[in-house]
Amino acid sequence: MDSPPTETSLEWGHSALRVVIAISPDGVASIRELGTGDPGPRPPAQPLVEVLLAGHGRARASHRFSDTAVGRRLTYAGAERVRDGRWHELRVTLRDEQTGLEAHAHLRSAEGVPAVRSWTTIVNRGAAEVVVLGVTSFAAAFPSGSVGGLQVVHADSEWLGESRWHLRPLREEMADLNLPLHGQDGRGRLAVTSTGTWSTGQHLPTAALLDPDSGRAWLWQVEHNGPWRWEVGERRDGAYVALLGPTDIDHQWHAVLAPGESFTTVPASVAVSSFRPHSTPGAMHGTPGAMHGTPGAMHGTPGAMHGTPGAMHGAPGAMHSAYAALHDAAAALTAHRRALVRPHPDRARLPVVFNDYMNTLMGDPTTAKLVPLIDAAAEAGAEVFCIDAGWYDDDGDWWDSVGEWQPSRTRFPQGIEEVLSHIRRRGMVPGLWLEPEVIGVRSPMAGKLPAEAFLQRGGTRIVEHGRYHLDLRHPAAVAHLDEVVDRLVEQLGVGYFKLDYNIDPGAGTDVDAASPGAGLLACNRAHQAWLEAVLDRHPDLILENCASGAMRMDYALLSRMQLQSTSDQQDPLLYPPIAVAAPLSVLPEQSASWAYPQPGMDDERVAYSLCTGMLGRLYLSGHLPTMTGAQREAVRAAVAAYRDLRTDLAAAVPVWPLGLPGWADPWLSLGLTTPDHTYVGVWCRADERATASLSLPHLAGRQVDVEVVYPRHLPAWDGEWDQETGRLILGKPVPGPSARIFRVSAVSPSSAHSSLVL
């Protein structure tokens, strides 16, 4: 008598990651385990790949990308392991006998990093064409014993209000429907989508699912500079996660595959936590950049605490475990991002950038205005000086006339070369603002380029806010932009471009595409290829990613460009929650937040503004020439302090000692941990004197030294270290908004005396 068929499994991974793919008796593959080696509860059998075809749909009606008809039929046909330098890759082949469709699921992970990059290629091996409405880049069930205890982390975003994170129970997003009683999976889901080309204009493609009871966390990002979707849903026996690029239902996307044709999804990455509750205090197991060293002494008498306790998000217990798991997964995703980004000399230097725009020239540069700014920026210690918008404008009304990118003759009577040469003489790299993907409707280039070089719908060029949008699939569009960049770099000596992007053309183009969304996806990929080619020709050129601030803050672009503008926010009191939140989405060494001190500010406000830019890429602006001598010295001191700590940025891991920042929170804090130090930025927006208790659990049980990195010239804050709990209790003894950057270091227990220098 034959034995019944049994489940088999495929194991893959490396020193920091273990992936187990289960193959059911009927051949359907699913991820049973994605973690750091500690098996968790058996997750539901969510198919490894979901494919929605127009002629087949879902196996059961819903709004989900789970249990599609083809996904249920795809059966395991083999796997291949590949090693590419530090990267491990697994390629799993699946086949649907009914349609002849073949799917290749790719998993790629860097040695020593508990994260995986995932994408899918489907090939039509059948005899008839198929219409594809959606394909998952990643699909798996989350290993948790109970959906009821899960926490979800996601963020809203908009112009001036980027990266507003929320951590809440998953049950607040989806009701408990008692699915086992009904014997069916649910139909709803928490789906977050982004449309058009502002990939982070409404929501972020980064999110997480946390299990505080087990300490497990998945933190993911969809890596696309166009439309995307992520969803979390509940099955009878647990939760699943599905990550996708554009889809038919969300983005007017579909692809038609004739026999032999293929389609590849956008990539997505998932990082996993190795944190376990009830572990030894201070131990962040397996976390890149975790704190090391022996306990030490904390010296000095704590100052008096004033005011009311600072704001702490959530309650002890589950909330503490949730944040510990999130911090651990953030460390893993940070290491993964560093493995993804293109090698570039900028990563070793991290130069200080001065940009003339924000709260300063605001798009109105002239030789007379720029020269004193250049001199003041150089004296402050800036290493790049970027001339922002307006350098190409002769008539003061440039918004809908841009596109040729020729220097203005009226703004620079002796030519812009005079200004750029002055920047170089002052020891800085000259930079220019550029918005390459748009052509103003009044621009001469609008008539010089063929109609096919622009996005179109129904034979009409798409217009948004007085601009046409270039289609970088067309060689004429690429040739135009290549001429602009090469001319500015080779003839004018520009070494830095702020690449801005201030329109969103909508669903896409129907030129040479089966659907508008398919046309847009091809344009998005052509944009990526253009950036690669620019850096291939000019390998030292520094590219800043900007889109009305951070409307396109994704790792399709940030894996290629060197730094990211985090906002256009002009209010220094509103900027800190944006800067504090940014490292959950962007590497600290790429995260450029404006620091724009002004002559009319008092000393605390000047320091407050400067602190906002210091735990990332320091991005200066402000009317430095008209500041007092003391104010200019405060700016120089901030730059000097930043240049001292920036060597640690490229190895730092973010933590949030007060939890993820709330938009209106009176206290905000960002920590960057390294093997030797933890840099802690703290902003207090309360008018009265107040206190806050910062959680630094990786230093619990240790004695530490705490010193002010910046500002050292202003009144000291009060401080007390609770060694047992790993809490730094701070008191702001001055009224009004105030901020400080601290360095917290574990010290030897043999230290004879201690110091608490706040």
Short mmCIF file of N, CA and C in Angstrom, two decimals, residues 323-412:
data_model
loop_
_atom_site.label_atom_id
_atom_site.label_comp_id
_atom_site.label_asym_id
_atom_site.label_seq_id
_atom_site.Cartn_x
_atom_site.Cartn_y
_atom_site.Cartn_z
N TYR A 323 8.56 47.86 20.49
CA TYR A 323 9.61 48.77 20.06
C TYR A 323 10.96 48.07 19.98
N ALA A 324 11.23 47.15 20.90
CA ALA A 324 12.48 46.42 20.83
C ALA A 324 12.57 45.61 19.54
N ALA A 325 11.47 44.94 19.18
CA ALA A 325 11.45 44.19 17.93
C ALA A 325 11.58 45.11 16.72
N LEU A 326 10.90 46.27 16.77
CA LEU A 326 11.00 47.22 15.67
C LEU A 326 12.42 47.74 15.53
N HIS A 327 13.06 48.10 16.64
CA HIS A 327 14.44 48.58 16.58
C HIS A 327 15.35 47.52 15.98
N ASP A 328 15.14 46.27 16.35
CA ASP A 328 15.98 45.20 15.84
C ASP A 328 15.78 45.02 14.33
N ALA A 329 14.53 45.04 13.88
CA ALA A 329 14.27 44.93 12.45
C ALA A 329 14.78 46.16 11.69
N ALA A 330 14.70 47.35 12.31
CA ALA A 330 15.24 48.55 11.68
C ALA A 330 16.74 48.46 11.51
N ALA A 331 17.43 47.86 12.49
CA ALA A 331 18.87 47.65 12.36
C ALA A 331 19.17 46.74 11.18
N ALA A 332 18.35 45.68 11.03
CA ALA A 332 18.57 44.75 9.93
C ALA A 332 18.31 45.43 8.58
N LEU A 333 17.22 46.22 8.48
CA LEU A 333 16.92 46.88 7.22
C LEU A 333 17.96 47.96 6.91
N THR A 334 18.48 48.60 7.94
CA THR A 334 19.56 49.57 7.74
C THR A 334 20.78 48.90 7.12
N ALA A 335 21.17 47.75 7.65
CA ALA A 335 22.32 47.03 7.09
C ALA A 335 22.02 46.57 5.66
N HIS A 336 20.78 46.13 5.42
CA HIS A 336 20.39 45.69 4.08
C HIS A 336 20.46 46.85 3.09
N ARG A 337 19.96 48.03 3.49
CA ARG A 337 20.03 49.20 2.60
C ARG A 337 21.47 49.54 2.26
N ARG A 338 22.35 49.43 3.23
CA ARG A 338 23.76 49.73 2.95
C ARG A 338 24.35 48.76 1.93
N ALA A 339 23.86 47.53 1.95
CA ALA A 339 24.33 46.57 0.95
C ALA A 339 23.74 46.87 -0.42
N LEU A 340 22.55 47.49 -0.47
CA LEU A 340 21.88 47.76 -1.74
C LEU A 340 22.45 48.96 -2.48
N VAL A 341 22.87 49.99 -1.76
CA VAL A 341 23.18 51.26 -2.42
C VAL A 341 24.44 51.15 -3.27
N ARG A 342 24.42 51.88 -4.33
CA ARG A 342 25.52 51.90 -5.29
C ARG A 342 26.78 52.46 -4.62
N PRO A 343 27.95 51.84 -4.81
CA PRO A 343 29.19 52.41 -4.25
C PRO A 343 29.44 53.80 -4.82
N HIS A 344 29.90 54.70 -3.95
CA HIS A 344 30.13 56.08 -4.38
C HIS A 344 31.10 56.73 -3.40
N PRO A 345 32.02 57.58 -3.89
CA PRO A 345 32.96 58.25 -2.97
C PRO A 345 32.28 59.08 -1.90
N ASP A 346 31.08 59.58 -2.16
CA ASP A 346 30.36 60.39 -1.18
C ASP A 346 30.14 59.65 0.13
N ARG A 347 30.02 58.33 0.08
CA ARG A 347 29.72 57.55 1.28
C ARG A 347 30.87 57.62 2.29
N ALA A 348 32.07 57.86 1.81
CA ALA A 348 33.21 57.98 2.72
C ALA A 348 33.39 59.40 3.25
N ARG A 349 32.91 60.39 2.50
CA ARG A 349 33.16 61.79 2.87
C ARG A 349 31.99 62.43 3.61
N LEU A 350 30.76 62.19 3.14
CA LEU A 350 29.55 62.80 3.71
C LEU A 350 29.72 64.31 3.90
N PRO A 351 30.01 65.04 2.83
CA PRO A 351 30.29 66.47 2.98
C PRO A 351 29.10 67.28 3.46
N VAL A 352 29.39 68.36 4.17
CA VAL A 352 28.37 69.31 4.61
C VAL A 352 27.93 70.12 3.40
N VAL A 353 26.61 70.20 3.19
CA VAL A 353 26.04 70.91 2.05
C VAL A 353 25.39 72.20 2.52
N PHE A 354 25.70 73.29 1.85
CA PHE A 354 24.94 74.54 2.02
C PHE A 354 24.12 74.74 0.76
N ASN A 355 22.82 74.96 0.94
CA ASN A 355 21.91 75.22 -0.17
C ASN A 355 21.26 76.57 0.07
N ASP A 356 21.21 77.41 -0.96
CA ASP A 356 20.77 78.80 -0.76
C ASP A 356 19.27 78.99 -0.68
N TYR A 357 18.48 77.91 -0.79
CA TYR A 357 17.04 78.08 -0.96
C TYR A 357 16.27 78.34 0.32
N MET A 358 16.23 77.36 1.21
CA MET A 358 15.20 77.30 2.25
C MET A 358 15.31 78.46 3.25
N ASN A 359 14.23 79.25 3.30
CA ASN A 359 14.16 80.42 4.18
C ASN A 359 15.30 81.41 3.93
N THR A 360 15.85 81.36 2.73
CA THR A 360 16.98 82.23 2.40
C THR A 360 16.69 82.91 1.06
N LEU A 361 17.26 82.45 -0.05
CA LEU A 361 17.02 83.11 -1.33
C LEU A 361 15.71 82.67 -1.98
N MET A 362 15.22 81.51 -1.63
CA MET A 362 13.90 81.03 -2.06
C MET A 362 13.72 81.14 -3.58
N GLY A 363 14.70 80.67 -4.34
CA GLY A 363 14.59 80.63 -5.80
C GLY A 363 14.91 81.93 -6.49
N ASP A 364 15.62 82.83 -5.83
CA ASP A 364 15.95 84.13 -6.43
C ASP A 364 17.45 84.42 -6.30
N PRO A 365 18.30 83.56 -6.88
CA PRO A 365 19.75 83.77 -6.74
C PRO A 365 20.27 84.81 -7.74
N THR A 366 21.23 85.60 -7.30
CA THR A 366 21.97 86.50 -8.16
C THR A 366 23.42 86.49 -7.70
N THR A 367 24.29 87.01 -8.54
CA THR A 367 25.70 87.09 -8.14
C THR A 367 25.85 87.89 -6.85
N ALA A 368 25.16 89.02 -6.78
CA ALA A 368 25.30 89.89 -5.61
C ALA A 368 24.82 89.20 -4.34
N LYS A 369 23.77 88.39 -4.43
CA LYS A 369 23.26 87.71 -3.25
C LYS A 369 24.10 86.48 -2.89
N LEU A 370 24.65 85.83 -3.91
CA LEU A 370 25.33 84.57 -3.66
C LEU A 370 26.73 84.74 -3.10
N VAL A 371 27.48 85.73 -3.55
CA VAL A 371 28.89 85.84 -3.14
C VAL A 371 29.03 85.92 -1.62
N PRO A 372 28.29 86.80 -0.93
CA PRO A 372 28.44 86.82 0.53
C PRO A 372 27.97 85.52 1.19
N LEU A 373 26.95 84.87 0.62
CA LEU A 373 26.52 83.59 1.16
C LEU A 373 27.60 82.53 1.00
N ILE A 374 28.25 82.54 -0.16
CA ILE A 374 29.33 81.57 -0.41
C ILE A 374 30.45 81.77 0.60
N ASP A 375 30.83 83.02 0.82
CA ASP A 375 31.91 83.29 1.78
C ASP A 375 31.52 82.85 3.18
N ALA A 376 30.29 83.15 3.58
CA ALA A 376 29.85 82.78 4.93
C ALA A 376 29.74 81.27 5.08
N ALA A 377 29.25 80.59 4.04
CA ALA A 377 29.14 79.13 4.10
C ALA A 377 30.52 78.49 4.21
N ALA A 378 31.47 79.00 3.46
CA ALA A 378 32.83 78.46 3.54
C ALA A 378 33.42 78.68 4.92
N GLU A 379 33.22 79.86 5.49
CA GLU A 379 33.73 80.13 6.83
C GLU A 379 33.07 79.24 7.89
N ALA A 380 31.82 78.86 7.64
CA ALA A 380 31.12 77.98 8.58
C ALA A 380 31.60 76.54 8.49
N GLY A 381 32.25 76.17 7.37
CA GLY A 381 32.77 74.82 7.21
C GLY A 381 32.05 73.97 6.19
N ALA A 382 31.16 74.58 5.37
CA ALA A 382 30.47 73.82 4.33
C ALA A 382 31.47 73.33 3.29
N GLU A 383 31.15 72.20 2.68
CA GLU A 383 32.04 71.59 1.69
C GLU A 383 31.42 71.49 0.31
N VAL A 384 30.09 71.67 0.23
CA VAL A 384 29.37 71.76 -1.03
C VAL A 384 28.49 73.00 -0.95
N PHE A 385 28.44 73.78 -2.03
CA PHE A 385 27.51 74.91 -2.09
C PHE A 385 26.62 74.71 -3.29
N CYS A 386 25.32 74.54 -3.05
CA CYS A 386 24.36 74.28 -4.12
C CYS A 386 23.51 75.52 -4.37
N ILE A 387 23.55 76.00 -5.60
CA ILE A 387 22.67 77.08 -6.04
C ILE A 387 21.34 76.44 -6.41
N ASP A 388 20.30 76.82 -5.72
CA ASP A 388 19.01 76.17 -5.92
C ASP A 388 18.26 76.80 -7.09
N ALA A 389 16.95 76.69 -7.09
CA ALA A 389 16.12 77.08 -8.23
C ALA A 389 16.32 78.55 -8.60
N GLY A 390 16.15 78.85 -9.90
CA GLY A 390 16.17 80.21 -10.41
C GLY A 390 17.41 80.57 -11.19
N TRP A 391 18.46 79.77 -11.16
CA TRP A 391 19.74 80.13 -11.80
C TRP A 391 19.62 80.22 -13.32
N TYR A 392 18.57 79.69 -13.91
CA TYR A 392 18.35 79.63 -15.36
C TYR A 392 17.34 80.68 -15.82
N ASP A 393 16.85 81.51 -14.90
CA ASP A 393 15.69 82.38 -15.16
C ASP A 393 16.12 83.80 -15.49
N ASP A 394 15.57 84.34 -16.59
CA ASP A 394 15.86 85.71 -16.99
C ASP A 394 14.73 86.68 -16.69
N ASP A 395 13.50 86.17 -16.59
CA ASP A 395 12.37 87.10 -16.51
C ASP A 395 11.59 87.04 -15.20
N GLY A 396 12.01 86.20 -14.24
CA GLY A 396 11.34 86.14 -12.95
C GLY A 396 10.09 85.30 -12.95
N ASP A 397 9.75 84.66 -14.05
CA ASP A 397 8.54 83.84 -14.13
C ASP A 397 8.90 82.54 -14.83
N TRP A 398 9.62 81.69 -14.11
CA TRP A 398 10.28 80.56 -14.76
C TRP A 398 9.54 79.23 -14.64
N TRP A 399 8.48 79.14 -13.83
CA TRP A 399 7.91 77.84 -13.52
C TRP A 399 7.53 77.04 -14.77
N ASP A 400 6.84 77.67 -15.72
CA ASP A 400 6.36 76.94 -16.89
C ASP A 400 7.23 77.16 -18.13
N SER A 401 8.47 77.67 -17.91
CA SER A 401 9.37 77.89 -19.05
C SER A 401 10.66 77.09 -18.93
N VAL A 402 10.78 76.24 -17.89
CA VAL A 402 12.03 75.51 -17.68
C VAL A 402 12.20 74.40 -18.71
N GLY A 403 13.43 73.96 -18.87
CA GLY A 403 13.67 72.82 -19.75
C GLY A 403 14.95 72.90 -20.54
N GLU A 404 15.43 74.12 -20.86
CA GLU A 404 16.71 74.23 -21.58
C GLU A 404 17.90 74.18 -20.63
N TRP A 405 17.71 74.71 -19.42
CA TRP A 405 18.74 74.69 -18.39
C TRP A 405 20.02 75.40 -18.83
N GLN A 406 19.80 76.61 -19.37
CA GLN A 406 20.91 77.51 -19.70
C GLN A 406 20.99 78.59 -18.61
N PRO A 407 22.19 78.95 -18.15
CA PRO A 407 22.32 79.94 -17.08
C PRO A 407 21.74 81.29 -17.48
N SER A 408 21.14 81.96 -16.51
CA SER A 408 20.57 83.28 -16.73
C SER A 408 21.67 84.29 -17.06
N ARG A 409 21.33 85.22 -17.95
CA ARG A 409 22.26 86.31 -18.28
C ARG A 409 22.00 87.54 -17.43
N THR A 410 20.78 87.65 -16.89
CA THR A 410 20.46 88.83 -16.09
C THR A 410 20.84 88.64 -14.63
N ARG A 411 20.73 87.45 -14.12
CA ARG A 411 21.07 87.20 -12.72
C ARG A 411 22.57 87.18 -12.49
N PHE A 412 23.30 86.83 -13.53
CA PHE A 412 24.76 86.70 -13.40
C PHE A 412 25.41 87.52 -14.52
#
